[in-house]
Amino acid sequence: MSYGTTTRPRFAPLLLAVLVTTFAAGAHADDWLHWRGPAQNGTSPETDLPDRCEPGGDDQLWSLALAGRGTPVVADGRLYALGYEGAGKELLEWLICVDATTGEKIWEHAFHDFLSDVIYDRYAIGSPTIDPITRNVYALSTAGEMTGFTADGRVLWQRSMMSEFGRLTFPNGRTGAPVIDEDRVIIHVITANWGPVNGPARDRFFAFDKQTGELIWVCTPGITPKDSSFSPPLLHDVGRRRVLYAGTGCGNLVCIDSRTGEAAWRFPFATGGINSGAVLYGDDTLIAIHGKENLDTSTIGRMSALRLDPLGPPSADGPTVLDPKGVERWRVDLAAFTSSPVLVGDRVYETEMAGDLVAVDVKAGKVLWHEKLAPDQIHASPAYGDGKLYVPMNNGSFHVIRPTDAGPEIVHQTQLEGNCLAAPAIADGKIFVHTTKRLYCFGRLPEFRPAPRQVARLQIVPAEALLVPGQIVPLRVRGLDADGRVVLPRVSDVQWTARGPASVELTDGELRVPKDGRLGISFVTASAAGATGQVDVRVVSTLPYREDFEGFPLAATGDDVPTALPPAHWIGARLKFDVRELDGSKVLAKTLDNNLFQRATTEFGTPDMKDYVAQVDIRTDGNRRSLSSAGIIHQRYLIQLKGNHQELEVSSNMERLKESAPFKWKAGVWYTLKTRVDVASDGSGVIRAKAWPRDETEPDAWTLEVTHQNAHRTGAPGLFGFAPQSRFRVYMDNLQVTPQ
Amino acid sequence: MTDRLLVKTLLVLSGLTPLGVAQDWPMWGNDPTRNMVSDVTGLPRSFDAGGFVRGTDQIDMEKTENIRWVAKLGSQSYGNPTVANGRVFVGTNNDSPRDPRFTGDRSNVYCFDEATGELNWLLSIPKLGTGKVSDWEFLGICSSPCVDGDRVYLVTNRCEVMCLDVHGMANGNDGPFDTEATYFAERGSPPVEVKETDADILWTLDMIDACGVFPHNITSSSVAVVGDRVWVSTSNGVDYGHVETPAPFAPCLILVDKNTGELLGEEQSGLSQRILHGDWVSPTYLETDDLELAIFGGPDGRVYAFEPEPIVDEDGYKVLKEAWRFDVNKPEFRVKDGEPVKYATRNGPSEVLGTPVVHDGKVFALIGQDPEHGEGVGRLCCIDPTGSGDITTSGQVWAFDGINRSISTPSITDGLLFTADFSGFVYCLDEKTGDLYWKHDTFAHIWGSTLVADGRVWVGNEDGILTSIPATRTYDKKLVTETDMTSPVYSSPIAANGTLYVATHTHLFAIGTTSDG
């Protein structure tokens, strides 16, 4: 499912000076594998770092004209960064690999954006991450394509977080960075997947096998999110356990077992999303910051030091909710929504929302000084090395500051081209910083801990499976010890049970759906030697797929109109759509009872589907002042009948790829919408749509034909409904998705 | 002519100043001209906001100086205070709950006793439930309550026009609206017990149902009561994705009967099809001997004037006739080198967010954007309102391009115009020519507006500093004073009856000379 390498970006390195590297060949170069640096706190152990970072000056080794909003990462003399290029519907996001010393391109990979709400070209707000052992590179694209690459740019695996797991999209575009731990690559996203447990929108952490991309676990540690969050997970050994800490969109700091995916605790920290990363002070103190309302005072934002108590073994009981009074060592009134702290000895340095650099005495829990550097700060964070803070600010100013307890000593200040939205990276004696205009260059392996012990529980990989009838997926059952470590890579003599309407068969560790098997969901449990584990299974249709909703038994709650839940294997549909009767026929209706769900999208296929024709009947309630909208998700394009605009529209991002044709339609009348996408061998495509009153003959001509040079080549089919302010229902019926 | 204007005119004609009569500040901008100038005198030259009692969010009253009283607000307060007939009104959120019946994120209006700051009654409204798109968390009531006799008018976070009884429930539950017990409760929860300390709602008009509005982020503007009618902007705006306007034909400006809440008229000049972000500006009203116009800062960056009497269109809708429009944006903000300039970029087009001001028969308007979009190019124009059609060229008296994006409302007095921009600068211009006399840097973003009172310009900023500068055409840095208000100031200072009111995010300060101060 990878796109492979497509067209080349037009960047060329601007070499201002060729540095004779200060590191002799063969010596240990210092790498920067994750955006938070080798100590996970924004610091580098390197010395002899530049005092000046002047664009065009003697210290600039090279720069690239590539827009970016993340931190580059560096290993073995290679730099990897996310960027974007182009405009409008042909904009592409890039993962680039360049020579860290010269800026010369080694390889690159293009990501499409699709079905996204990202605006103002907020792309590449994230960083790749390098595996310290294999040197593989992992990145999450804006459209949610989680991809693993070899150091040479070969795609190892790719997962479509949107189509497979219901990953949500947000206008702010923040994706963050994966974190790699042992054999897992872990990401943090907001999903609304299927079913009563995974269907509601929540912060979810996904751990994939770093070699194969199989899902090892998924964790839902919090409550309903108020914001998205790209807070970077922080890894920590607590006794014999391995955990991660992260902020969430639901305002909690969470602690998750990195091996099993079980949430150990959550700390209610703020009323809104926490995007900053935390730092560890010593082995028992976590320092974190947020920029939203506090829960116990009416002030906005705070930095807190939390006491980390010993943990018991991992448990499936759900997270303990920590009492703030019980674990908070100190707090200071500082506010940062997305910028992360840097820990140097007993001092924390933080850039606040109002644009101040602040020094905090961690032992005393006191602010030592403030230094205003810019009118404001958003995502960017400082980095520290060689006694100096390298501080990029939102307005593009870049500051080299030697912090002392008496105050900041300004070593150098300059203005970069563009805005800075990420921390610098420090590697091999160089400082790397990305702006919305350019990437500038100025300028250790974790222990492997094999500890086999007794199997206490089972872990099935993949933890969630998406299949079509006739498909077989091998399941690996691994034995974990009480601390969650893998102690037996393959467990034998497993007993399998399946619960749910989907037809699934389990033989010899293989999950199989018969060719004529029922669609739907199933919960599969593995048992062996007194231990158990579970895998969630979703079976979707191959083509053709038809649904007229007549087979759904309706039931009423209280005085409500009888309804049924939508198909359980449709991602994101639960509670946002229901099945009900309209004029003697059962139809799918957009629900109105929760204003948060006024817009809903559901997908019901696999992300590799292509070459199909989709059709659905649409009808809306409403009046002259307000109508609703509905449409088809077709191969990563949204094709909708828009009520208030009286248009038929094709889009894939509302700002960049959106074309429409007038289409008069009114409330209370059924219309038919038909769609088709054709992609040529050169990658260009045409998206076609037509609509007509259902009672009339289908017109020959397409109403709308949209060309797209970098067309989406595959994508699951789905449906879309939008009831503005949840005032009027929109209905869909007689869905069919057929091969071209 | 309204009775109030008549009184003012008579006072002027008789050579009397309003001294000795109440110097209330009953609506945003004091009256529908929205000019941020107060007649109040005798304000203290220095005061001290006291700071917090360590470890709390309470002001240390022992350390205050020239502070008459302090009232705790929520955690975010954008609603500017108003003062009338012995009461002070202010909008905020519910992050410091004053009543155990109302918990969690809600939107509040407090009515305080003007002399003591004691709470008379409170209005506490549940959220709309849309999330950020139409009722962003913790923004509270952003509308400045408009007091007209015994009634208070505002727009709520739920996109309603609301009329309240100035006495609250203390004089009983007056109607026709009598379902406060259900309205105050969270949707789906049982009714709450209504108390004497609650607001008494007289009527509401739901602009989503009545006009098809899709509010963006928050319903935020301050209404203008003129005669028997209330002028209201609807807060229609873009969708969550910021590109699409889901209600492209809903009005941005409506006219409502102040006694009944009946919809009397609406703008249908296509403003919603040109919305850049949201329609949050407050309406202004111009009345001269020859002219009577509703002035409206458009969400497309143009100022519009509408004739006050609606006409019925072919579908039976009562529509306001557009008199003229004026583009405050320079042409190159919209199109450069033949290409449209993107919105929310530094050099791109902006909407009108600061309220246009009417003074001496002219209209003054400036452009700005949601602070989240950062700083960028701005413009301030003086407009001759006597033309018709597109008067962008013919109606321009002067334009000042030396200002950045601004969401402030100007103060015009004695031939001088004072205003601020989001970048943190305060400006003094010649009212007649637009020539710059001086510029002062406060070093932090300014969300609120200037107020001229007692010979000084007062303005707060995001760093919580209240700056006071002599309101003269000469500038002397030594005469500038700065007071730390302890929390960010996102609202505008106002003055009434010898007292300066400054709402920080968390507290309302009544600043005036005290016997011990």
GROMACS .gro file of N, CA and C in nm, chain B residues 335-392:
model
  174
 1075VAL      N    1  -0.541   4.096  -0.361
 1075VAL     CA    2  -0.483   4.039  -0.485
 1075VAL      C    3  -0.347   4.104  -0.507
 1076LYS      N    4  -0.246   4.021  -0.527
 1076LYS     CA    5  -0.114   4.075  -0.555
 1076LYS      C    6  -0.055   3.999  -0.674
 1077ASP      N    7   0.000   4.071  -0.767
 1077ASP     CA    8   0.056   4.012  -0.888
 1077ASP      C    9  -0.045   3.920  -0.956
 1078GLY      N   10  -0.170   3.960  -0.953
 1078GLY     CA   11  -0.274   3.884  -1.022
 1078GLY      C   12  -0.323   3.761  -0.946
 1079GLU      N   13  -0.264   3.733  -0.831
 1079GLU     CA   14  -0.302   3.614  -0.754
 1079GLU      C   15  -0.371   3.657  -0.624
 1080PRO      N   16  -0.475   3.585  -0.583
 1080PRO     CA   17  -0.536   3.617  -0.454
 1080PRO      C   18  -0.436   3.593  -0.341
 1081VAL      N   19  -0.433   3.684  -0.245
 1081VAL     CA   20  -0.344   3.667  -0.128
 1081VAL      C   21  -0.419   3.582  -0.026
 1082LYS      N   22  -0.351   3.481   0.027
 1082LYS     CA   23  -0.419   3.390   0.120
 1082LYS      C   24  -0.459   3.461   0.249
 1083TYR      N   25  -0.573   3.423   0.300
 1083TYR     CA   26  -0.617   3.472   0.430
 1083TYR      C   27  -0.529   3.410   0.539
 1084ALA      N   28  -0.522   3.479   0.652
 1084ALA     CA   29  -0.444   3.432   0.768
 1084ALA      C   30  -0.295   3.427   0.739
 1085THR      N   31  -0.250   3.497   0.635
 1085THR     CA   32  -0.107   3.519   0.615
 1085THR      C   33  -0.080   3.665   0.653
 1086ARG      N   34   0.045   3.695   0.677
 1086ARG     CA   35   0.082   3.826   0.731
 1086ARG      C   36   0.032   3.943   0.644
 1087ASN      N   37   0.043   3.928   0.512
 1087ASN     CA   38   0.009   4.039   0.422
 1087ASN      C   39  -0.128   4.022   0.357
 1088GLY      N   40  -0.207   3.929   0.405
 1088GLY     CA   41  -0.336   3.900   0.342
 1088GLY      C   42  -0.449   3.988   0.392
 1089PRO      N   43  -0.568   3.964   0.337
 1089PRO     CA   44  -0.684   4.045   0.373
 1089PRO      C   45  -0.731   4.015   0.516
 1090SER      N   46  -0.795   4.113   0.577
 1090SER     CA   47  -0.850   4.096   0.712
 1090SER      C   48  -0.994   4.141   0.715
 1091GLU      N   49  -1.064   4.101   0.819
 1091GLU     CA   50  -1.201   4.143   0.838
 1091GLU      C   51  -1.206   4.265   0.931
 1092VAL      N   52  -1.324   4.321   0.948
 1092VAL     CA   53  -1.341   4.428   1.046
 1092VAL      C   54  -1.384   4.361   1.176
 1093LEU      N   55  -1.302   4.373   1.281
 1093LEU     CA   56  -1.334   4.312   1.410
 1093LEU      C   57  -1.354   4.417   1.518
 1094GLY      N   58  -1.266   4.518   1.521
 1094GLY     CA   59  -1.289   4.631   1.610
 1094GLY      C   60  -1.417   4.701   1.564
 1095THR      N   61  -1.491   4.754   1.656
 1095THR     CA   62  -1.619   4.814   1.619
 1095THR      C   63  -1.595   4.947   1.547
 1096PRO      N   64  -1.658   4.971   1.430
 1096PRO     CA   65  -1.649   5.102   1.368
 1096PRO      C   66  -1.706   5.209   1.462
 1097VAL      N   67  -1.647   5.326   1.457
 1097VAL     CA   68  -1.690   5.435   1.546
 1097VAL      C   69  -1.746   5.549   1.462
 1098VAL      N   70  -1.854   5.609   1.509
 1098VAL     CA   71  -1.911   5.727   1.446
 1098VAL      C   72  -1.873   5.848   1.530
 1099HIS      N   73  -1.819   5.949   1.464
 1099HIS     CA   74  -1.787   6.072   1.537
 1099HIS      C   75  -1.791   6.189   1.440
 1100ASP      N   76  -1.860   6.293   1.480
 1100ASP     CA   77  -1.868   6.417   1.402
 1100ASP      C   78  -1.910   6.388   1.258
 1101GLY      N   79  -2.006   6.298   1.241
 1101GLY     CA   80  -2.060   6.270   1.108
 1101GLY      C   81  -1.973   6.182   1.020
 1102LYS      N   82  -1.864   6.129   1.074
 1102LYS     CA   83  -1.777   6.042   0.996
 1102LYS      C   84  -1.774   5.903   1.061
 1103VAL      N   85  -1.730   5.804   0.981
 1103VAL     CA   86  -1.717   5.666   1.031
 1103VAL      C   87  -1.568   5.630   1.030
 1104PHE      N   88  -1.522   5.570   1.138
 1104PHE     CA   89  -1.381   5.530   1.150
 1104PHE      C   90  -1.376   5.378   1.167
 1105ALA      N   91  -1.299   5.311   1.084
 1105ALA     CA   92  -1.298   5.164   1.091
 1105ALA      C   93  -1.159   5.111   1.065
 1106LEU      N   94  -1.127   4.997   1.127
 1106LEU     CA   95  -0.998   4.934   1.103
 1106LEU      C   96  -1.016   4.783   1.087
 1107ILE      N   97  -0.910   4.717   1.041
 1107ILE     CA   98  -0.919   4.573   1.012
 1107ILE      C   99  -0.827   4.493   1.104
 1108GLY      N  100  -0.866   4.369   1.126
 1108GLY     CA  101  -0.786   4.280   1.210
 1108GLY      C  102  -0.833   4.138   1.193
 1109GLN      N  103  -0.774   4.048   1.271
 1109GLN     CA  104  -0.809   3.906   1.262
 1109GLN      C  105  -0.806   3.843   1.399
 1110ASP      N  106  -0.862   3.725   1.408
 1110ASP     CA  107  -0.852   3.641   1.526
 1110ASP      C  108  -0.706   3.641   1.574
 1111PRO      N  109  -0.683   3.672   1.702
 1111PRO     CA  110  -0.546   3.673   1.752
 1111PRO      C  111  -0.468   3.545   1.722
 1112GLU      N  112  -0.538   3.435   1.709
 1112GLU     CA  113  -0.470   3.308   1.679
 1112GLU      C  114  -0.393   3.316   1.547
 1113HIS      N  115  -0.431   3.410   1.461
 1113HIS     CA  116  -0.365   3.423   1.332
 1113HIS      C  117  -0.239   3.508   1.339
 1114GLY      N  118  -0.209   3.560   1.458
 1114GLY     CA  119  -0.086   3.635   1.475
 1114GLY      C  120  -0.096   3.777   1.423
 1115GLU      N  121   0.022   3.837   1.403
 1115GLU     CA  122   0.025   3.976   1.361
 1115GLU      C  123   0.026   3.987   1.208
 1116GLY      N  124  -0.008   4.104   1.158
 1116GLY     CA  125  -0.007   4.123   1.014
 1116GLY      C  126  -0.039   4.267   0.979
 1117VAL      N  127  -0.052   4.291   0.849
 1117VAL     CA  128  -0.074   4.429   0.803
 1117VAL      C  129  -0.216   4.474   0.837
 1118GLY      N  130  -0.229   4.600   0.876
 1118GLY     CA  131  -0.359   4.655   0.912
 1118GLY      C  132  -0.387   4.784   0.837
 1119ARG      N  133  -0.497   4.846   0.870
 1119ARG     CA  134  -0.533   4.974   0.806
 1119ARG      C  135  -0.646   5.037   0.885
 1120LEU      N  136  -0.643   5.170   0.891
 1120LEU     CA  137  -0.748   5.245   0.960
 1120LEU      C  138  -0.798   5.352   0.863
 1121CYS      N  139  -0.929   5.359   0.845
 1121CYS     CA  140  -0.985   5.452   0.746
 1121CYS      C  141  -1.088   5.544   0.812
 1122CYS      N  142  -1.095   5.666   0.761
 1122CYS     CA  143  -1.202   5.759   0.795
 1122CYS      C  144  -1.293   5.770   0.673
 1123ILE      N  145  -1.423   5.749   0.694
 1123ILE     CA  146  -1.516   5.736   0.582
 1123ILE      C  147  -1.622   5.845   0.590
 1124ASP      N  148  -1.648   5.906   0.475
 1124ASP     CA  149  -1.761   6.000   0.463
 1124ASP      C  150  -1.886   5.917   0.430
 1125PRO      N  151  -1.986   5.917   0.517
 1125PRO     CA  152  -2.097   5.823   0.500
 1125PRO      C  153  -2.211   5.874   0.413
 1126THR      N  154  -2.188   5.982   0.340
 1126THR     CA  155  -2.301   6.042   0.269
 1126THR      C  156  -2.322   5.985   0.129
 1127GLY      N  157  -2.234   5.898   0.082
 1127GLY     CA  158  -2.247   5.847  -0.054
 1127GLY      C  159  -2.337   5.727  -0.063
 1128SER      N  160  -2.334   5.663  -0.181
 1128SER     CA  161  -2.411   5.541  -0.199
 1128SER      C  162  -2.334   5.447  -0.293
 1129GLY      N  163  -2.368   5.318  -0.288
 1129GLY     CA  164  -2.299   5.218  -0.370
 1129GLY      C  165  -2.164   5.184  -0.310
 1130ASP      N  166  -2.068   5.150  -0.396
 1130ASP     CA  167  -1.933   5.121  -0.348
 1130ASP      C  168  -1.858   5.253  -0.335
 1131ILE      N  169  -1.835   5.297  -0.212
 1131ILE     CA  170  -1.773   5.429  -0.189
 1131ILE      C  171  -1.628   5.415  -0.145
 1132THR      N  172  -1.565   5.298  -0.178
 1132THR     CA  173  -1.427   5.275  -0.133
 1132THR      C  174  -1.336   5.389  -0.175
   0.00000   0.00000   0.00000
